[in-house]
JSON list of C-alpha atoms in Angstrom, two decimals:
[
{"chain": "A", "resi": 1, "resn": "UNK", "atom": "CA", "xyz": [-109.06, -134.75, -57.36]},
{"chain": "A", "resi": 2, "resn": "UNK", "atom": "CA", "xyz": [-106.55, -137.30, -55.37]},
{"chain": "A", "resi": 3, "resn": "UNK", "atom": "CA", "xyz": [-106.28, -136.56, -51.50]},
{"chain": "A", "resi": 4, "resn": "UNK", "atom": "CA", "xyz": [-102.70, -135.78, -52.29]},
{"chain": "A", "resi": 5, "resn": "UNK", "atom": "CA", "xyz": [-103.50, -133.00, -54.75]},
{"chain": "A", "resi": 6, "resn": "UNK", "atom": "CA", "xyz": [-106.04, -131.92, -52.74]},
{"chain": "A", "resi": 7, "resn": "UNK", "atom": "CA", "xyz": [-103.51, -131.35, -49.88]},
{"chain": "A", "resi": 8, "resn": "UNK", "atom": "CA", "xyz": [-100.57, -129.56, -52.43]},
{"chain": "A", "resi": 9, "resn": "UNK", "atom": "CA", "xyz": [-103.59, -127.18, -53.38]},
{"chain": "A", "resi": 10, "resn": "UNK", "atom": "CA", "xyz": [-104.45, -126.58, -49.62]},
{"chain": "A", "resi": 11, "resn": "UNK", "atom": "CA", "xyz": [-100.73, -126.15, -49.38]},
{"chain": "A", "resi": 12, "resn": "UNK", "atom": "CA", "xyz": [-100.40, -123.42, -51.87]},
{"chain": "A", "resi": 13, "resn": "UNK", "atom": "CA", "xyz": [-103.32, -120.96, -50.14]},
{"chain": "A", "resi": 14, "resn": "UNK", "atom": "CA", "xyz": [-101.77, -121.45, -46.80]},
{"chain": "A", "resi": 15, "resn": "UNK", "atom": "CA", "xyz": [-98.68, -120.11, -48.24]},
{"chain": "A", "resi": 16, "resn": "UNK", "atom": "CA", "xyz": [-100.48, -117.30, -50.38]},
{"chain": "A", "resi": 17, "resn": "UNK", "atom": "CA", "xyz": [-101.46, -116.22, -46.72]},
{"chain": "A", "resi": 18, "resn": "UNK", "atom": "CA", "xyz": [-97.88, -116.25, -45.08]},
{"chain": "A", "resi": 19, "resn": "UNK", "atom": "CA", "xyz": [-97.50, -113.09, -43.53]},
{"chain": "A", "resi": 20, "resn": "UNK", "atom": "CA", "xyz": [-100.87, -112.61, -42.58]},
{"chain": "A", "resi": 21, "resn": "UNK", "atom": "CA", "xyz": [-102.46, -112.36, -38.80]},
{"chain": "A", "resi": 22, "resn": "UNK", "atom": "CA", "xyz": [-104.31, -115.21, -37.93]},
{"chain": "A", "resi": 23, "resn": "UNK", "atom": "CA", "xyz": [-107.73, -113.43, -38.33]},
{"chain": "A", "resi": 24, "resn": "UNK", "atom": "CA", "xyz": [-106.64, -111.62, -41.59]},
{"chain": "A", "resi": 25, "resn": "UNK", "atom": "CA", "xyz": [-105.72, -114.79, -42.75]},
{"chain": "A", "resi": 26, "resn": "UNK", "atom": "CA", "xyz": [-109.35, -116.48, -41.40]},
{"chain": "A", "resi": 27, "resn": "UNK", "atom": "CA", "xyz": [-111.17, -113.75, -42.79]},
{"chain": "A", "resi": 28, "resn": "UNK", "atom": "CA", "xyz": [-109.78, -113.99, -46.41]},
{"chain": "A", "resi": 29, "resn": "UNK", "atom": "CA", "xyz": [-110.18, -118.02, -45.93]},
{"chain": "A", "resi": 30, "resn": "UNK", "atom": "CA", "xyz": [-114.10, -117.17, -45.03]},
{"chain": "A", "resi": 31, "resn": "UNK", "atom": "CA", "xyz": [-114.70, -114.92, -48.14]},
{"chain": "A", "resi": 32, "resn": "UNK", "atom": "CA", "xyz": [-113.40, -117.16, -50.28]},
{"chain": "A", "resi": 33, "resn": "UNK", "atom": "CA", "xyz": [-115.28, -119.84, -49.02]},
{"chain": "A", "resi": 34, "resn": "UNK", "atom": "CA", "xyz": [-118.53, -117.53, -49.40]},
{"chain": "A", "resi": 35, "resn": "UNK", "atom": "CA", "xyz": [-117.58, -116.54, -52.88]},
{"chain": "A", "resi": 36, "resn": "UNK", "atom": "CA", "xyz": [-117.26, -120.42, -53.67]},
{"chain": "A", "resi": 37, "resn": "UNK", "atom": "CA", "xyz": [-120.28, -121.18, -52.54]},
{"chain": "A", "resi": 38, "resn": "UNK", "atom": "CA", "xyz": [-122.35, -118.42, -54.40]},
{"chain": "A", "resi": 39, "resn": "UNK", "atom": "CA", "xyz": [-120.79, -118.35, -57.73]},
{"chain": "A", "resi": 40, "resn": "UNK", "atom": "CA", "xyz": [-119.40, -121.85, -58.33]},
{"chain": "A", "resi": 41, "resn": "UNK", "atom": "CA", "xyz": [-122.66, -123.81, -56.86]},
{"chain": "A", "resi": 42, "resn": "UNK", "atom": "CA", "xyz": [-125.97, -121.49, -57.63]},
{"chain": "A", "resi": 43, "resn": "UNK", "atom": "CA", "xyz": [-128.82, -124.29, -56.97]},
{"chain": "A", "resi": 44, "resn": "UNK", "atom": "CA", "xyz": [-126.91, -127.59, -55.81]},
{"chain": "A", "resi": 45, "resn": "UNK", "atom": "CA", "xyz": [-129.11, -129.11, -53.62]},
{"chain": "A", "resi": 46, "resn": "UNK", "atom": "CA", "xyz": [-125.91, -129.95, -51.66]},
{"chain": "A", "resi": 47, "resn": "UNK", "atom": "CA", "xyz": [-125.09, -127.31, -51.01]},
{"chain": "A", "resi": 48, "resn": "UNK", "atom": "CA", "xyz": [-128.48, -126.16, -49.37]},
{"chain": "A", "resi": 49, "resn": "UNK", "atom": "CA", "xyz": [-128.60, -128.71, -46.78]},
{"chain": "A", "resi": 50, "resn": "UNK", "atom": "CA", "xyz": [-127.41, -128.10, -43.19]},
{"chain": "A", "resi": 51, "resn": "UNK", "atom": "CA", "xyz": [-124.25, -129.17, -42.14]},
{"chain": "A", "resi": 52, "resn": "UNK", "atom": "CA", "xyz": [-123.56, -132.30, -40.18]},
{"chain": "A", "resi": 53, "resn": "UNK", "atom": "CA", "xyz": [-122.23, -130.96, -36.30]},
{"chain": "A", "resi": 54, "resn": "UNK", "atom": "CA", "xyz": [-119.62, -133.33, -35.27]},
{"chain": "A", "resi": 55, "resn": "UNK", "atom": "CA", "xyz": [-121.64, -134.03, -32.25]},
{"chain": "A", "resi": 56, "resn": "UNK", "atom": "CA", "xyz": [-125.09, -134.38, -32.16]},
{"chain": "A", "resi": 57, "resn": "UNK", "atom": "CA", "xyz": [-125.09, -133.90, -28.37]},
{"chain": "A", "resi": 58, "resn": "UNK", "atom": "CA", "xyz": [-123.79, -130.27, -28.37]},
{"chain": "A", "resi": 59, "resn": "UNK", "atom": "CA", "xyz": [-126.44, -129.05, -31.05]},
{"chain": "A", "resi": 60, "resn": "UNK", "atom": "CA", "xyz": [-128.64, -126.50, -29.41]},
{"chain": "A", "resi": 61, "resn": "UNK", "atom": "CA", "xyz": [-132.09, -127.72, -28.26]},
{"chain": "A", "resi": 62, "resn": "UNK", "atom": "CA", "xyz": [-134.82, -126.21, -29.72]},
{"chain": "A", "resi": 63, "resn": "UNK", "atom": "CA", "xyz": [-136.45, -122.81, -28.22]},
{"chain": "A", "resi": 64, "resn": "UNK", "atom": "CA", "xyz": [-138.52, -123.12, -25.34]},
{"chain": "A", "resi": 65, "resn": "UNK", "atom": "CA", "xyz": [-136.41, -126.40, -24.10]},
{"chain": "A", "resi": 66, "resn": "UNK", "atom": "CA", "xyz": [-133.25, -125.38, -22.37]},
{"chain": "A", "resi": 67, "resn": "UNK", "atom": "CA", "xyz": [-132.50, -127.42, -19.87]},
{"chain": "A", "resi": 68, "resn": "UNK", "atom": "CA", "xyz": [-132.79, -125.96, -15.76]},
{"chain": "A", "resi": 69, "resn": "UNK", "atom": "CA", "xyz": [-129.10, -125.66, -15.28]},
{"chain": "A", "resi": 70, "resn": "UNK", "atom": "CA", "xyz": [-128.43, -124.56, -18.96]},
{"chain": "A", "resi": 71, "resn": "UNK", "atom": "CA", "xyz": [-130.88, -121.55, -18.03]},
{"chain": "A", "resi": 72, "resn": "UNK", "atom": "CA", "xyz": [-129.90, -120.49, -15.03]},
{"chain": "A", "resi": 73, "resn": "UNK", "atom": "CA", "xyz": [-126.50, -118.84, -15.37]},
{"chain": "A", "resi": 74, "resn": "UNK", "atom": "CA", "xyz": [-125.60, -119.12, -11.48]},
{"chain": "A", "resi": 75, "resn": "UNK", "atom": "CA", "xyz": [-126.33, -122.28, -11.20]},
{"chain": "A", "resi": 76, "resn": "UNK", "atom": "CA", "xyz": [-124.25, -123.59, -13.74]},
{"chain": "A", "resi": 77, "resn": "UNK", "atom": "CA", "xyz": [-121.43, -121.27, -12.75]},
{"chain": "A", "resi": 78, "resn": "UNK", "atom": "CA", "xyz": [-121.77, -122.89, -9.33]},
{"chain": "A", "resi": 79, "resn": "UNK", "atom": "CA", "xyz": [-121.58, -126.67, -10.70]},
{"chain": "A", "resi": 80, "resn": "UNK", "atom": "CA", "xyz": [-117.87, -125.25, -12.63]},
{"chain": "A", "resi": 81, "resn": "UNK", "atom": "CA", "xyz": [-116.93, -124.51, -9.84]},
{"chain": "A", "resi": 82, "resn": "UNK", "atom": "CA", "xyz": [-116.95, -127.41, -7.73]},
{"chain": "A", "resi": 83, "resn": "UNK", "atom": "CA", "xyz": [-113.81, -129.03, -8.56]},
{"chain": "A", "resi": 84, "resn": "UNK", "atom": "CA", "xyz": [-112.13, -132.36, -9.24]},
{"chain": "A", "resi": 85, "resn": "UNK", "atom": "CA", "xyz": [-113.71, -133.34, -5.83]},
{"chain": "A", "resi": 86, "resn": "UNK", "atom": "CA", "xyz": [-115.97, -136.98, -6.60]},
{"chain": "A", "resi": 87, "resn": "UNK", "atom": "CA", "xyz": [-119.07, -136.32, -5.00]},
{"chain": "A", "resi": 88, "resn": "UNK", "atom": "CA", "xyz": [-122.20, -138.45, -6.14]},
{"chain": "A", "resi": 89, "resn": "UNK", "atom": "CA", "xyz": [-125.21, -136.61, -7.97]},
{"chain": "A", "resi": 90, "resn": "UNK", "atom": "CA", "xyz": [-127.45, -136.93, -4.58]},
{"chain": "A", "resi": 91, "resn": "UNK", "atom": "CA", "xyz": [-124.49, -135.06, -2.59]},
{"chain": "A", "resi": 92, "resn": "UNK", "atom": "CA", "xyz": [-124.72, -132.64, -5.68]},
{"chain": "A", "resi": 93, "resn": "UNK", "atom": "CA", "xyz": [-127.99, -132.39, -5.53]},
{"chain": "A", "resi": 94, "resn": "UNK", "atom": "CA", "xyz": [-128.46, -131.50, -1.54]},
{"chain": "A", "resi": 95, "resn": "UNK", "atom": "CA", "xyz": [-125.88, -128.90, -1.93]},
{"chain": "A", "resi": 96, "resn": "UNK", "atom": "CA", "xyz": [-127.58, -126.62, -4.68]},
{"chain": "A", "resi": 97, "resn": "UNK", "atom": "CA", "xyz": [-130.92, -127.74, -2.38]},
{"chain": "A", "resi": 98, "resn": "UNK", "atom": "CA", "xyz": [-128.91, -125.76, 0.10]},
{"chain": "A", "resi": 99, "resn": "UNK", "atom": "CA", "xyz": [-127.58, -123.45, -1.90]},
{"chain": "A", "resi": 100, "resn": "UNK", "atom": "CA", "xyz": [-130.42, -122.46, -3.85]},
{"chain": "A", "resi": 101, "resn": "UNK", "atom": "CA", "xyz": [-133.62, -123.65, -2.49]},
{"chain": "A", "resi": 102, "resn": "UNK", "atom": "CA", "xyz": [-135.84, -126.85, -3.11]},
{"chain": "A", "resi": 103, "resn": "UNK", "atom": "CA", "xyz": [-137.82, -125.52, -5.98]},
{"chain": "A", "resi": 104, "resn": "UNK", "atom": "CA", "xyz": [-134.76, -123.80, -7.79]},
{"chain": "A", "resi": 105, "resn": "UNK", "atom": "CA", "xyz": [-132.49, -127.24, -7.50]},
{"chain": "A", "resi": 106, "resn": "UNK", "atom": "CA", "xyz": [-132.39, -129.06, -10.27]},
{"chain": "A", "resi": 107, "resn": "UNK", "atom": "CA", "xyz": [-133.77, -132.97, -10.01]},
{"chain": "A", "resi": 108, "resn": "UNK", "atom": "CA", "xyz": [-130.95, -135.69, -9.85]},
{"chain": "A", "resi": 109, "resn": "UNK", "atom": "CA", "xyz": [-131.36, -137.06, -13.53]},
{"chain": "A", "resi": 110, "resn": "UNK", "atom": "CA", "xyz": [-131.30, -132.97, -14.64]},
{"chain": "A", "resi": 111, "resn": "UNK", "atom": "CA", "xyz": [-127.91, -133.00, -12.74]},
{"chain": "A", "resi": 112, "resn": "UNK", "atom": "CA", "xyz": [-126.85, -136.06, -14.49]},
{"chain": "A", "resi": 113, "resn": "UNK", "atom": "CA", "xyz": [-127.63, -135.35, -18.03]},
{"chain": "A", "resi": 114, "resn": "UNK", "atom": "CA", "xyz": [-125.57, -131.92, -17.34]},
{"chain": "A", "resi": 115, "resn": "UNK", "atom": "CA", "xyz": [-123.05, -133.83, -16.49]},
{"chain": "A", "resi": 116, "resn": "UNK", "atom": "CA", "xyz": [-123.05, -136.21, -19.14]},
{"chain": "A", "resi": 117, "resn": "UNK", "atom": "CA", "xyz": [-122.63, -132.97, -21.55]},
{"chain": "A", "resi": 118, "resn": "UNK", "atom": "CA", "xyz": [-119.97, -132.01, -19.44]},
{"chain": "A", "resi": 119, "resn": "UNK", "atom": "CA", "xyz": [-118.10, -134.97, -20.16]},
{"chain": "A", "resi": 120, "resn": "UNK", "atom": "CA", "xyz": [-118.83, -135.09, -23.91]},
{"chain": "A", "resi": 121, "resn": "UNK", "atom": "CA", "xyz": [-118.15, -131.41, -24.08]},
{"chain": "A", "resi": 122, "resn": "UNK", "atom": "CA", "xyz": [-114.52, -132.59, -22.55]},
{"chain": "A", "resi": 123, "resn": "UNK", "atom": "CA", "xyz": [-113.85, -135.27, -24.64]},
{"chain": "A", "resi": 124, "resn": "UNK", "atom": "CA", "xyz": [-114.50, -133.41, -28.32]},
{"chain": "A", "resi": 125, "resn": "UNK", "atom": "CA", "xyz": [-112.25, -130.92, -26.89]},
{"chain": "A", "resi": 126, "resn": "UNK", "atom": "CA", "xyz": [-109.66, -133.57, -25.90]},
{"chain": "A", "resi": 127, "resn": "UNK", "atom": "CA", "xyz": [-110.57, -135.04, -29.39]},
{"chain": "A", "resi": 128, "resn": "UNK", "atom": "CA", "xyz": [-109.45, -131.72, -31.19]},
{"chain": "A", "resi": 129, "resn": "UNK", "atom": "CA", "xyz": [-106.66, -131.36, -29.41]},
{"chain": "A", "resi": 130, "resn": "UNK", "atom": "CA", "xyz": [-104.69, -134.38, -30.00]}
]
Protein backbone atom coordinates (compact mmCIF):
# COMPACT_ATOMS: atom_id res chain seq x y z
CA UNK A 1 0.00 0.00 0.00
CA UNK A 2 1.39 3.64 -1.28
CA UNK A 3 1.79 6.29 1.62
CA UNK A 4 -0.89 8.14 -0.22
CA UNK A 5 -3.46 5.37 0.03
CA UNK A 6 -2.46 4.70 3.23
CA UNK A 7 -3.36 8.31 4.24
CA UNK A 8 -7.05 8.33 2.07
CA UNK A 9 -7.73 5.06 4.21
CA UNK A 10 -6.66 6.86 7.51
CA UNK A 11 -8.83 9.59 6.09
CA UNK A 12 -11.95 7.60 5.76
CA UNK A 13 -11.94 6.20 9.70
CA UNK A 14 -11.35 9.64 10.94
CA UNK A 15 -14.42 10.61 9.21
CA UNK A 16 -16.42 7.32 10.18
CA UNK A 17 -15.71 8.88 13.73
CA UNK A 18 -17.02 12.54 13.09
CA UNK A 19 -19.32 13.22 15.69
CA UNK A 20 -17.72 11.36 18.24
CA UNK A 21 -16.00 12.73 21.71
CA UNK A 22 -12.50 12.56 21.63
CA UNK A 23 -12.32 9.50 24.01
CA UNK A 24 -15.31 7.72 22.26
CA UNK A 25 -13.55 8.23 19.28
CA UNK A 26 -9.94 6.89 21.03
CA UNK A 27 -11.65 4.12 22.48
CA UNK A 28 -13.22 2.72 19.22
CA UNK A 29 -9.61 3.56 17.51
CA UNK A 30 -8.05 1.20 20.50
CA UNK A 31 -10.48 -1.77 19.92
CA UNK A 32 -9.96 -1.84 16.60
CA UNK A 33 -6.47 -1.79 16.90
CA UNK A 34 -6.81 -4.83 19.50
CA UNK A 35 -9.11 -6.68 17.21
CA UNK A 36 -6.37 -6.21 14.39
CA UNK A 37 -3.89 -7.45 16.20
CA UNK A 38 -5.62 -10.72 17.47
CA UNK A 39 -7.46 -11.87 14.49
CA UNK A 40 -5.50 -10.59 11.48
CA UNK A 41 -1.83 -11.53 12.99
CA UNK A 42 -2.25 -14.87 15.35
CA UNK A 43 1.65 -15.89 15.64
CA UNK A 44 3.69 -13.09 13.68
CA UNK A 45 6.69 -12.88 15.40
CA UNK A 46 6.32 -9.12 14.71
CA UNK A 47 3.97 -8.62 16.21
CA UNK A 48 5.23 -10.16 19.60
CA UNK A 49 8.13 -8.00 20.01
CA UNK A 50 8.10 -4.85 22.20
CA UNK A 51 7.67 -1.68 20.79
CA UNK A 52 10.43 0.75 20.05
CA UNK A 53 9.82 4.05 22.77
CA UNK A 54 10.72 7.07 20.90
CA UNK A 55 13.20 7.81 23.54
CA UNK A 56 15.26 5.48 25.09
CA UNK A 57 15.99 7.94 27.92
CA UNK A 58 12.39 8.14 29.29
CA UNK A 59 11.96 4.21 29.43
CA UNK A 60 11.49 3.23 33.03
CA UNK A 61 14.56 1.80 34.81
CA UNK A 62 14.29 -1.43 35.97
CA UNK A 63 12.80 -2.27 39.66
CA UNK A 64 14.95 -1.73 42.45
CA UNK A 65 16.90 1.26 40.46
CA UNK A 66 14.99 4.47 40.65
CA UNK A 67 17.00 7.09 40.86
CA UNK A 68 17.18 9.36 44.59
CA UNK A 69 15.21 12.25 43.29
CA UNK A 70 12.89 10.03 41.08
CA UNK A 71 11.97 8.31 44.55
CA UNK A 72 11.50 10.82 46.70
CA UNK A 73 8.34 12.68 45.72
CA UNK A 74 9.26 15.99 47.76
CA UNK A 75 12.28 16.29 46.57
CA UNK A 76 11.53 16.32 43.12
CA UNK A 77 8.51 18.54 43.69
CA UNK A 78 11.01 20.92 45.28
CA UNK A 79 13.57 20.89 42.18
CA UNK A 80 9.97 21.94 39.85
CA UNK A 81 9.72 24.35 41.69
CA UNK A 82 12.70 26.33 41.53
CA UNK A 83 12.18 28.33 38.55
CA UNK A 84 13.83 29.74 35.43
CA UNK A 85 16.43 31.11 37.97
CA UNK A 86 20.29 29.70 36.54
CA UNK A 87 21.80 28.44 39.50
CA UNK A 88 24.78 25.87 39.08
CA UNK A 89 24.27 22.13 40.32
CA UNK A 90 26.66 22.88 43.53
CA UNK A 91 24.24 25.95 44.47
CA UNK A 92 21.48 23.22 43.82
CA UNK A 93 22.98 20.95 45.64
CA UNK A 94 23.68 23.12 49.07
CA UNK A 95 20.15 24.18 48.98
CA UNK A 96 18.34 20.66 49.21
CA UNK A 97 21.63 20.06 51.77
CA UNK A 98 19.73 22.76 53.56
CA UNK A 99 16.60 21.90 52.83
CA UNK A 100 16.66 18.37 53.44
CA UNK A 101 19.65 17.24 55.26
CA UNK A 102 23.18 15.89 54.16
CA UNK A 103 22.26 12.28 53.91
CA UNK A 104 18.78 12.89 52.14
CA UNK A 105 20.50 15.39 49.34
CA UNK A 106 21.11 13.96 46.41
CA UNK A 107 25.05 13.93 45.11
CA UNK A 108 25.87 16.59 42.34
CA UNK A 109 26.11 14.09 39.29
CA UNK A 110 22.44 12.57 40.77
CA UNK A 111 21.31 16.27 40.38
CA UNK A 112 22.73 16.46 36.99
CA UNK A 113 21.50 13.38 35.37
CA UNK A 114 17.88 14.63 36.72
CA UNK A 115 18.41 17.37 35.02
CA UNK A 116 19.55 16.06 31.92
CA UNK A 117 16.00 14.09 31.86
CA UNK A 118 14.50 17.21 32.53
CA UNK A 119 15.74 18.66 29.50
CA UNK A 120 15.10 15.63 27.25
CA UNK A 121 11.73 15.27 28.83
CA UNK A 122 11.29 19.12 27.44
CA UNK A 123 12.51 18.72 24.23
CA UNK A 124 10.25 15.42 23.07
CA UNK A 125 7.51 17.48 24.32
CA UNK A 126 8.64 20.52 22.27
CA UNK A 127 9.26 17.82 19.54
CA UNK A 128 5.47 16.74 19.60
CA UNK A 129 4.29 19.85 19.65
CA UNK A 130 5.57 21.46 16.63
Amino acid sequence: MTPEETTRQAGLIVASLQGLSQREALAILARAMTSVLEHHAPGREEFDQPCPTVNPYLRRKPSGQVGIIDSDLEMKAFLHRLGDEYRTIGQIRQMLITTFGAKRAPSESSIHRYLQKIARQQDVNQEGRK
